[in-house]
Coordinates of C-alpha atoms (C1' of nucleotides) in Angstrom, one line a residue:
Chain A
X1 CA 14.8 -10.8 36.5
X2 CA 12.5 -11.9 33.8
X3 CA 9.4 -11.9 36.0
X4 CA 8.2 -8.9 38.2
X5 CA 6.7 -9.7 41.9
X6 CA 5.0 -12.2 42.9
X7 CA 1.5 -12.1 41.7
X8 CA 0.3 -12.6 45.7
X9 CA -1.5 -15.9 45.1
X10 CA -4.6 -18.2 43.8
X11 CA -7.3 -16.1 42.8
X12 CA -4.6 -13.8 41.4
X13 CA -3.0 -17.0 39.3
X14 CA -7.1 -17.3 37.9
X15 CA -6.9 -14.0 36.7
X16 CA -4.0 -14.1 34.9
X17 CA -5.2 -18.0 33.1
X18 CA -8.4 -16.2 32.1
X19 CA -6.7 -12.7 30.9
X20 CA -4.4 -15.7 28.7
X21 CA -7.4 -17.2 27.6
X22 CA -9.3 -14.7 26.4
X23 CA -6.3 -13.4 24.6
X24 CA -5.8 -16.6 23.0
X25 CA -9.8 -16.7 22.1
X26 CA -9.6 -13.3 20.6
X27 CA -6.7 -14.3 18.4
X28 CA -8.9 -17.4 17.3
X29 CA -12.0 -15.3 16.4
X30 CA -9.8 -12.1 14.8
X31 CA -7.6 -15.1 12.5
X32 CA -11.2 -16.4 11.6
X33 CA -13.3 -14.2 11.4
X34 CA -11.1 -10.8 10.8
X35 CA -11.0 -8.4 13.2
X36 CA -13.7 -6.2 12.5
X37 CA -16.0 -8.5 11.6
X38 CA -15.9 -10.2 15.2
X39 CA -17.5 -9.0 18.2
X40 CA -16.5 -8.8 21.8
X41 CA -19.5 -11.0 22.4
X42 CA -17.9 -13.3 20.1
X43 CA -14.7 -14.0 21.9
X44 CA -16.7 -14.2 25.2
X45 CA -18.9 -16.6 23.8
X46 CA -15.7 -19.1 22.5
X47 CA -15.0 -18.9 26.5
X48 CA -18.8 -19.0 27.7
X49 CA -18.5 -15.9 29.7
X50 CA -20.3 -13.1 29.5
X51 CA -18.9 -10.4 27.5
X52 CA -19.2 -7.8 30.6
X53 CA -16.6 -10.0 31.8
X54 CA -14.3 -9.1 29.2
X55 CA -14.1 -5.1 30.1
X56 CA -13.0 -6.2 33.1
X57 CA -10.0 -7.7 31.5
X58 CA -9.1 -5.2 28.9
X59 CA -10.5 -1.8 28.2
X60 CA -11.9 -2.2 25.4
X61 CA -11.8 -4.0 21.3
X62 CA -8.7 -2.1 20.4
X63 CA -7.1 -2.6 23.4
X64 CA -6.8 -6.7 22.7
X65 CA -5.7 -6.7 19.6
X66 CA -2.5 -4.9 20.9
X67 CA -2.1 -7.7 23.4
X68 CA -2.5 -10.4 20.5
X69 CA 0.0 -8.9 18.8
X70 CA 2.5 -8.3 21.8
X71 CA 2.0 -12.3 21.9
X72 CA 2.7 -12.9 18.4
X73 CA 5.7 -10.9 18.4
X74 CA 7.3 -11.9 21.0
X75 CA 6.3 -15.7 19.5
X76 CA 8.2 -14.6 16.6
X77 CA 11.1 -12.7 18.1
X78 CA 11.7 -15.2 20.4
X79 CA 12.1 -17.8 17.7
X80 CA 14.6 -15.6 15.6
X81 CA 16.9 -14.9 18.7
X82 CA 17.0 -17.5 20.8
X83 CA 20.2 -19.3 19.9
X84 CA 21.1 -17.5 17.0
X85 CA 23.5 -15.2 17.5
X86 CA 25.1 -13.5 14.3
X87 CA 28.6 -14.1 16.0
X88 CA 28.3 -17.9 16.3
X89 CA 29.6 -18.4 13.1
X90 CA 32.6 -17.8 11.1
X91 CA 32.3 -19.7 8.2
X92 CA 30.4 -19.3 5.0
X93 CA 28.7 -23.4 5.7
X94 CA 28.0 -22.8 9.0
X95 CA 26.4 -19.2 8.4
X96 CA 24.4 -21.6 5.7
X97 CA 23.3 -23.8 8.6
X98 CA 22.3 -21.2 11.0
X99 CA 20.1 -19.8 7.7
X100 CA 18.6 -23.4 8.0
X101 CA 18.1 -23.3 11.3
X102 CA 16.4 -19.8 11.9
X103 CA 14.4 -20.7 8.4
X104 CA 13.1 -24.1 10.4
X105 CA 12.2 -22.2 13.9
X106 CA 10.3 -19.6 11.6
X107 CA 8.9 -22.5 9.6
X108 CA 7.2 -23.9 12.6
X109 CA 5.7 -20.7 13.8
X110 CA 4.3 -19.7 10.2
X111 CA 4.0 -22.9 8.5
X112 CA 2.4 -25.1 11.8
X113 CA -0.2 -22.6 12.4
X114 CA -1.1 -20.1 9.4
X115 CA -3.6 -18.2 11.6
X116 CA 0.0 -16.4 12.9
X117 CA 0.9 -15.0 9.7
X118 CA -2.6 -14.4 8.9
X119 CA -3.5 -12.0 11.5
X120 CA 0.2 -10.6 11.6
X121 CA 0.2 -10.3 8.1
X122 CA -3.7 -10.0 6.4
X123 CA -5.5 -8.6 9.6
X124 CA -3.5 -6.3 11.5
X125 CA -2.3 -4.0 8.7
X126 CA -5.7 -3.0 8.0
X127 CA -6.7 -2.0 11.8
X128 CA -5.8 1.1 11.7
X129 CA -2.6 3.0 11.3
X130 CA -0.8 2.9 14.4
X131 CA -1.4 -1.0 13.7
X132 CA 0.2 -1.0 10.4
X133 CA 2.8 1.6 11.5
X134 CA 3.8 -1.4 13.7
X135 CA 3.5 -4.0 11.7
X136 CA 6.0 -1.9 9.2
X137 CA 8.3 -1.3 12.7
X138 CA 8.4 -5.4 12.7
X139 CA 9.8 -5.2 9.4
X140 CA 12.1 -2.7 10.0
X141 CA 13.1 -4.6 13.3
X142 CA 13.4 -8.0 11.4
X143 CA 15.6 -6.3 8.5
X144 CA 17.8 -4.6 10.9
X145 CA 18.3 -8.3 12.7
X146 CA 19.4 -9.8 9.6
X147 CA 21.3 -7.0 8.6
X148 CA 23.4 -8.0 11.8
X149 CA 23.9 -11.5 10.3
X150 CA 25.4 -10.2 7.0
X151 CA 27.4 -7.4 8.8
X152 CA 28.9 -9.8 10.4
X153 CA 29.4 -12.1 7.4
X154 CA 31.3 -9.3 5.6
X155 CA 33.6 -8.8 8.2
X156 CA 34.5 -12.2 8.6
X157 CA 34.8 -12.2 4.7
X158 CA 32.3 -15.1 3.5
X159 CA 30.4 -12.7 2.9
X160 CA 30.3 -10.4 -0.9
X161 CA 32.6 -7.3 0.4
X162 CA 30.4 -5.2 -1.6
X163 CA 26.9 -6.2 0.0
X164 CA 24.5 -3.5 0.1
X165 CA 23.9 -4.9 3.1
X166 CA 20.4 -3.0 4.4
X167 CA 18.8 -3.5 1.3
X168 CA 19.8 -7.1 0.8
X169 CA 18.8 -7.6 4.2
X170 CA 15.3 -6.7 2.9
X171 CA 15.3 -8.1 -0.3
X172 CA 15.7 -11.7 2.3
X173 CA 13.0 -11.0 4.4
X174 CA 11.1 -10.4 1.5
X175 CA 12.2 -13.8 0.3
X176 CA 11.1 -15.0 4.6
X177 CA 7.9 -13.0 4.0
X178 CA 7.0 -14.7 0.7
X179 CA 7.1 -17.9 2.0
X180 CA 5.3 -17.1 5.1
X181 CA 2.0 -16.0 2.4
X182 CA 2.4 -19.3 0.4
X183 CA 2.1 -21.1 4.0
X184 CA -1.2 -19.1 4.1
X185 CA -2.3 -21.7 1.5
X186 CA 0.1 -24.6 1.2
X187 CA 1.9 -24.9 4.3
X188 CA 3.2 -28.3 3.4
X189 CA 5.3 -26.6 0.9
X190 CA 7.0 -24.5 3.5
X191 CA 10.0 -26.7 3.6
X192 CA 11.2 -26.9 0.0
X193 CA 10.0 -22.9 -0.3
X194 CA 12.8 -22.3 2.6
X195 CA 15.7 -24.6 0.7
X196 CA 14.8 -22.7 -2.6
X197 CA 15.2 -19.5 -1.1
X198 CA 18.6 -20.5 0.6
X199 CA 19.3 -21.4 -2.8
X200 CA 19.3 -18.4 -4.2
X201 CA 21.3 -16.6 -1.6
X202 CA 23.7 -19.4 -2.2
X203 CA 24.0 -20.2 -5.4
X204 CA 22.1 -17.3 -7.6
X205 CA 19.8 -18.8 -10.0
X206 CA 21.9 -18.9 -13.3
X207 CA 23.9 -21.6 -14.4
X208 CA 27.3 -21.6 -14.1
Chain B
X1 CA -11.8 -5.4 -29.6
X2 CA -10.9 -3.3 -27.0
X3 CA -14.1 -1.4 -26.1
X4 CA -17.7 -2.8 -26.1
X5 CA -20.3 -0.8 -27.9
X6 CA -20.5 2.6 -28.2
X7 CA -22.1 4.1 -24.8
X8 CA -24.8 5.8 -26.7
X9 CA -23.6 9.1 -25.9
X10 CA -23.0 12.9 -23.9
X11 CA -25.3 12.0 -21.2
X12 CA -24.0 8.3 -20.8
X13 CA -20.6 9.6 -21.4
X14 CA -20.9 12.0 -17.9
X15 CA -22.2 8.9 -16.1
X16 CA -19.3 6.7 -17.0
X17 CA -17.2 9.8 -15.9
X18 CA -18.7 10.0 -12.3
X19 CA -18.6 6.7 -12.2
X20 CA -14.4 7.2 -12.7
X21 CA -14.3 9.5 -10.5
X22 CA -16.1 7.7 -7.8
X23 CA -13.7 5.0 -8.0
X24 CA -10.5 7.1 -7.5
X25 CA -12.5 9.3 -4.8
X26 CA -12.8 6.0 -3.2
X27 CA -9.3 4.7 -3.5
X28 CA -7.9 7.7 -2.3
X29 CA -10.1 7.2 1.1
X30 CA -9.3 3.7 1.7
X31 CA -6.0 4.6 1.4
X32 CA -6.0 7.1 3.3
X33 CA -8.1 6.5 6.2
X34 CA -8.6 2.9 5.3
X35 CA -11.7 0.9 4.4
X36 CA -13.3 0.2 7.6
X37 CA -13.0 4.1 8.5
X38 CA -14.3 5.7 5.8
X39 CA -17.5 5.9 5.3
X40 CA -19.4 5.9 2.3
X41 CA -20.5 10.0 3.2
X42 CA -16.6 10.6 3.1
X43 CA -16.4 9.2 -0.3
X44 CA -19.4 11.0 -1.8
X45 CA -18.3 14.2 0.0
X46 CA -14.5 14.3 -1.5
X47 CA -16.5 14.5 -4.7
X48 CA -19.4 16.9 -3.4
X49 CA -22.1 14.5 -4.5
X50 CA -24.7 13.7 -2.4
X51 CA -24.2 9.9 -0.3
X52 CA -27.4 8.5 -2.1
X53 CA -26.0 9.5 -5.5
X54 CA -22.8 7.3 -4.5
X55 CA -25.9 3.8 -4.8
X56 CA -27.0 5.0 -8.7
X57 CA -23.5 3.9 -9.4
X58 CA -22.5 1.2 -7.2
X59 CA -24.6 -1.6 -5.2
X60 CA -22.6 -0.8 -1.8
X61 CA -19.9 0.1 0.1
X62 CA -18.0 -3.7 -0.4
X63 CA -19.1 -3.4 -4.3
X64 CA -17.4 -0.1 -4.9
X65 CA -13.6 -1.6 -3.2
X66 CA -14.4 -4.3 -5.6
X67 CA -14.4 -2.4 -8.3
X68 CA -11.3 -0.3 -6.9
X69 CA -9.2 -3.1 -6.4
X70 CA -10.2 -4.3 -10.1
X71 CA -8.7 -0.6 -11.2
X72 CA -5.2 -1.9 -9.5
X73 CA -4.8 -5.1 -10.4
X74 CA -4.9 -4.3 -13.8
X75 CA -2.7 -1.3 -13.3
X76 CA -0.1 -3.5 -11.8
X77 CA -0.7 -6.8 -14.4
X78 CA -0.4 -4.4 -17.0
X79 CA 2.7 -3.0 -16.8
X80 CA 4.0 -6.6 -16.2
X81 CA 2.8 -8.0 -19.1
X82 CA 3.3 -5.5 -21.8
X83 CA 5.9 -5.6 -23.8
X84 CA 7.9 -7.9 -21.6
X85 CA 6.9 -11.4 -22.7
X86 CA 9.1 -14.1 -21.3
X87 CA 10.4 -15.7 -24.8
X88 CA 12.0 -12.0 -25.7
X89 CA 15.2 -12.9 -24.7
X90 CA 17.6 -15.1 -25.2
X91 CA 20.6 -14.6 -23.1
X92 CA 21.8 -14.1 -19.3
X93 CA 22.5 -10.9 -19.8
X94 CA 19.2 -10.0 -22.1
X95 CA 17.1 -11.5 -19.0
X96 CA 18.7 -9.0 -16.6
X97 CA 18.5 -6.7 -18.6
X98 CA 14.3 -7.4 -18.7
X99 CA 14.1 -8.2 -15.3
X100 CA 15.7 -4.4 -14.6
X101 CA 12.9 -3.6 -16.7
X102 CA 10.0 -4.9 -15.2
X103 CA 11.7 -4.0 -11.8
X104 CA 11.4 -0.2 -13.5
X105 CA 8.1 -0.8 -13.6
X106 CA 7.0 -2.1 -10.7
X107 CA 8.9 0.4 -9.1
X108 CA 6.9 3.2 -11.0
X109 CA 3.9 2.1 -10.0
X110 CA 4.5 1.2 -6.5
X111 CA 7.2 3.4 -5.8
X112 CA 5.8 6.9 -7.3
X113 CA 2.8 5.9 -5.3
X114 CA 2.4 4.2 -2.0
X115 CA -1.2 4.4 -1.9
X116 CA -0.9 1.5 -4.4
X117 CA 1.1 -1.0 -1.9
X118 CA -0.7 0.3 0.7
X119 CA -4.3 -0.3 -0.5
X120 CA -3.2 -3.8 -1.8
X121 CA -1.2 -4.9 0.4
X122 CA -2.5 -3.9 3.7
X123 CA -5.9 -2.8 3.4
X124 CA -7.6 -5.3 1.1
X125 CA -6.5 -8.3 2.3
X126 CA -8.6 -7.4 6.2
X127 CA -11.6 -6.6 4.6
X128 CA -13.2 -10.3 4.2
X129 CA -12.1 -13.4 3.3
X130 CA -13.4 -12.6 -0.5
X131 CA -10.9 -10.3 -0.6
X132 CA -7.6 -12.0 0.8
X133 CA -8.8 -14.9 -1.0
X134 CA -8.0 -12.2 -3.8
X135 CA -4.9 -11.2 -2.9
X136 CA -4.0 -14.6 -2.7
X137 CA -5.1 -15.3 -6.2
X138 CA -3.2 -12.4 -7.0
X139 CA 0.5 -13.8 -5.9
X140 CA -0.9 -16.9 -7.2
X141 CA -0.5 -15.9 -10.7
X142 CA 2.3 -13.5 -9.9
X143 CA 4.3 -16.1 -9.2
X144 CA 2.9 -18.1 -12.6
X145 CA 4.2 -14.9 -14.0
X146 CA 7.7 -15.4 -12.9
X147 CA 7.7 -18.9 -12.6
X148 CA 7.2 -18.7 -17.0
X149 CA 10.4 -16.8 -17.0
X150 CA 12.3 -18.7 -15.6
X151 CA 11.0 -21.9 -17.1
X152 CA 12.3 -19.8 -20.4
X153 CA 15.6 -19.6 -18.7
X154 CA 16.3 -23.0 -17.9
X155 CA 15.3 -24.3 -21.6
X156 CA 17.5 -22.1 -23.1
X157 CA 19.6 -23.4 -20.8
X158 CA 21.3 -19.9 -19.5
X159 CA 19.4 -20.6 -16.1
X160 CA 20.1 -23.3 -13.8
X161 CA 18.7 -26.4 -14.8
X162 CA 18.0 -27.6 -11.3
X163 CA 16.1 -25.1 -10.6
X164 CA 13.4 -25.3 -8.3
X165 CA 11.2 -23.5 -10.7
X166 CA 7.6 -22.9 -8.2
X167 CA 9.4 -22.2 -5.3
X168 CA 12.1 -19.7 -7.0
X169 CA 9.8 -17.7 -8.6
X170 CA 7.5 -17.2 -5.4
X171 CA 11.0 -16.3 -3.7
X172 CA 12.0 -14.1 -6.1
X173 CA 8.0 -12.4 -5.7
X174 CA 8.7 -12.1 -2.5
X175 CA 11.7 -9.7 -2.7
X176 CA 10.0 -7.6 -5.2
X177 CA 6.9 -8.0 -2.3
X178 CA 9.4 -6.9 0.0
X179 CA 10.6 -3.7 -2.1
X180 CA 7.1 -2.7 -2.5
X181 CA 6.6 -2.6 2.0
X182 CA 9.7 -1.3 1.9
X183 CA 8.4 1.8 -0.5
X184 CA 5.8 2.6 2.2
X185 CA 7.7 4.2 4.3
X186 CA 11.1 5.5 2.0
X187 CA 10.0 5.4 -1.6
X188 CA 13.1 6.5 -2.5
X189 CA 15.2 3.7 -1.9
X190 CA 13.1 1.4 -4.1
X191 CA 16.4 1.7 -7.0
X192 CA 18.7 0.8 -4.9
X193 CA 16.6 -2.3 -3.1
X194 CA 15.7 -3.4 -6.4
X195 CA 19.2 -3.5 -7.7
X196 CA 20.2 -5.7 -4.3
X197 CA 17.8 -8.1 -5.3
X198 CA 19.0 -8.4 -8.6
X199 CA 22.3 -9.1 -7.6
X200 CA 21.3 -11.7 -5.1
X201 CA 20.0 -13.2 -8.0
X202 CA 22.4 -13.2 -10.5
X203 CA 25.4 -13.1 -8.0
X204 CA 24.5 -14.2 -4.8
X205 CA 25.9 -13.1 -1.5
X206 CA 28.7 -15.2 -1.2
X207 CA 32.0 -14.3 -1.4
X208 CA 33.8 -16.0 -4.4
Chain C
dC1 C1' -40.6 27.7 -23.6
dC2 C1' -42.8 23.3 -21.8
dC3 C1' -42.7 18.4 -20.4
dG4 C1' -41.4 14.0 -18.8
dA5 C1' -37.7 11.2 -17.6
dA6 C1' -33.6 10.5 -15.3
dA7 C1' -30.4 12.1 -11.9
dC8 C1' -29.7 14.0 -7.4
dG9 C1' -29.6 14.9 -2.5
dG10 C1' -29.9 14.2 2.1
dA11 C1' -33.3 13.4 5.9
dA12 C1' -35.0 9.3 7.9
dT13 C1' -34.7 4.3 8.8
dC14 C1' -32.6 0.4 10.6
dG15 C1' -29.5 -2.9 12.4
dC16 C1' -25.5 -3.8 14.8
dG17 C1' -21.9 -3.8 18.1
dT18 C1' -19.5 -1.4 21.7
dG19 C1' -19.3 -0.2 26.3
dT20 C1' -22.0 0.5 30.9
dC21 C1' -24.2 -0.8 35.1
dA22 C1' -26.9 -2.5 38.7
dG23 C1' -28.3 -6.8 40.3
dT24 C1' -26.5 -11.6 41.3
dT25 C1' -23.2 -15.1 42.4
dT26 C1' -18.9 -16.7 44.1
dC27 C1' -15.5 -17.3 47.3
dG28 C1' -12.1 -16.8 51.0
dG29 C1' -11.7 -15.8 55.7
dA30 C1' -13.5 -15.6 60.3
Chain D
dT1 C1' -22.1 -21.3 58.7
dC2 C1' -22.0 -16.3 57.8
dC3 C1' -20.2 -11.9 55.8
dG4 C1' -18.3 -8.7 52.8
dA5 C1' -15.5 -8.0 48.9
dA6 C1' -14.7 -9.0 44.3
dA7 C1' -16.0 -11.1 40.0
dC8 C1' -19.5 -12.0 36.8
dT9 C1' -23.5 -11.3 33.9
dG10 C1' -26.4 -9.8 30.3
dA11 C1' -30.2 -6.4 29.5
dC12 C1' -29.8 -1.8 28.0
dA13 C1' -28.3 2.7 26.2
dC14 C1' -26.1 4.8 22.8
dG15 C1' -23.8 6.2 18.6
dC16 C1' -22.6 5.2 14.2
dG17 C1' -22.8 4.3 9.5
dA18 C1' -25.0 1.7 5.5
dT19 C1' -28.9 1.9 2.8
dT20 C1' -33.5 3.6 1.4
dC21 C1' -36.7 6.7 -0.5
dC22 C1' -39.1 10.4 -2.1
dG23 C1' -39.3 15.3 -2.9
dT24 C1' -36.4 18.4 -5.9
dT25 C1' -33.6 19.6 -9.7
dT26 C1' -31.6 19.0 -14.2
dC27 C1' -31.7 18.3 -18.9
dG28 C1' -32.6 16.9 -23.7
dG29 C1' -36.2 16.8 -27.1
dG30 C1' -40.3 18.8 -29.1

DNA sequence: CCCGAAACGGAATCGCGTGTCAGTTTCGGA
DNA sequence: TCCGAAACTGACACGCGATTCCGTTTCGGG
């Protein structure tokens, strides 16, 4: 059920490479260059076709830019879900684990290739606003998801009773978000930025 | 010390005014419409002066966002710096206390008005790399900022001394990055968020 | 009240990038 | 090998907006 018909055969299958290629040059040139200041021709160039070529892929500039995104997303989305469900844990250490976990997958997809949180983060807000209007629905989206993680904390009790949860959940992803921006320029630093963070959560910041 | 020499007078006096004005005029249309959509017609005609007027006072259109973002930055970095060194206090409960403060004040600036956020946070950084390079400079020392309290805190010894100081205070940045998004879309919630990330601070989310 | 300097305004210029389209090439099937 | 459909191409047609420029207006000093 995950994919639709068959996409009736080879020529089709070229069609659909080239439509994934030219999204994946587009994301190249709008991470580079910024969005506005690169040109159709641009991204038809990085794939030495002629930029004619491209309207018959996508209507038009705007329209791309959605698709990138759709990919990012779902990049990101995946990442968070897959094998992570808020009810696999019960305990406050292994709740601490799957943090680890979910901090690593997101690690990889921000901190291996900054261009991601670059164009999610830097470029797309300033499209237009339907573009930062979803960009702001991905936050709401990500604090709702670990909302669901401390919900569920609290009811199994590791959790503070008293949790304010929504607004804890995005005080976190704040934390998530921050790191992603310092990947922007130090990405090696990802890794001890994501135990620091867990830190906190954990173990506050004063001394006992 | 404050102010250079004395602008002459009346005449130069109107000039520096216009000048003011142009810069707001022009703040209020980037946020608003955004930078890329606004043009610089839009700008002069908010203020009813002709477009070629808008040059006597600024070089061009990436000049005047310059000179806007300039107008912010030191909005924001003042209200963080004054009266709120980091060696004020001496105790736990004095530095929550000051970071409630700060958090106030923050919250006045980019909670009272979102155009603030919203210009800084998602419009600047697509306009050219200049200008993310900016913003980038502008958590950089943000999390200086932060990082010098808590390097305070752990010599006085009421913060942990283990602290991972760089990596905490760009953590906690990001949670008060995370209010400030969060105060795009429901401004009134910035208290409440700004408590929850206090408390994850100071008490964590654990259960005890 | 008059004059020259400085400020203003907005029509005109110019460059750029999007999107179109008609001619050309490719390709699978017969 | 030949044919027609489908894909590709890039020169071209716009439209838009930044910047310029010069005729007009304002204004302070004499």
């Amino acid at each position: 059920m995950t994919s639709s018909a068959e996409p009736v055969s080879r020529a089709e299958r070229k069609k659909q490479e080239l439509r994934r290629e030219i999204i994946d040059a587009a994301f190249d040139c709008f991470a580079e260059r910024g969005y506005h200041a690169t040109g159709i021709a641009d991204v038809a160039a990085r794939l030495g076709i002629g930029h004619g070529t491209f309207y018959r892929y996508f209507q038009n500039k705007r329209d791309i830019v959605d698709h990138v995104v759709d990919d990012l997303v779902g990049r990101v989305t995946g990442a968070l879900t897959a094998e992570n469900a808020p009810d696999a844990v019960s305990t406050l250490a292994e709740y601490r684990e799957q943090s680890a976990r979910i901090g690593e997958s997101l690690g990889r997809i921000f901190g291996e290739d900054p261009r991601v949180p670059r164009l999610l983060l830097f470029e797309a807000p300033g499209i237009d606003r339907a573009m930062s209007e979803r960009i702001l629905d991905l936050f709401d989206l990500a604090a709702s998801l670990t909302a669901a993680y401390l919900t569920h904390g609290v009811e199994l009790g590791y959790l503070r009773a008293d949790l304010d949860i929504d607004n804890t959940a995005r005080a976190i992803n704040g934390m998530i978000l921050g790191t992603a921006i310092s990947s922007l320029r130090t990405p090696e630093a990802q890794v001890a930025q994501s135990e620091a963070l867990r830190r906190i959560m954990y173990d506050g910041i004063a001394a006992r």
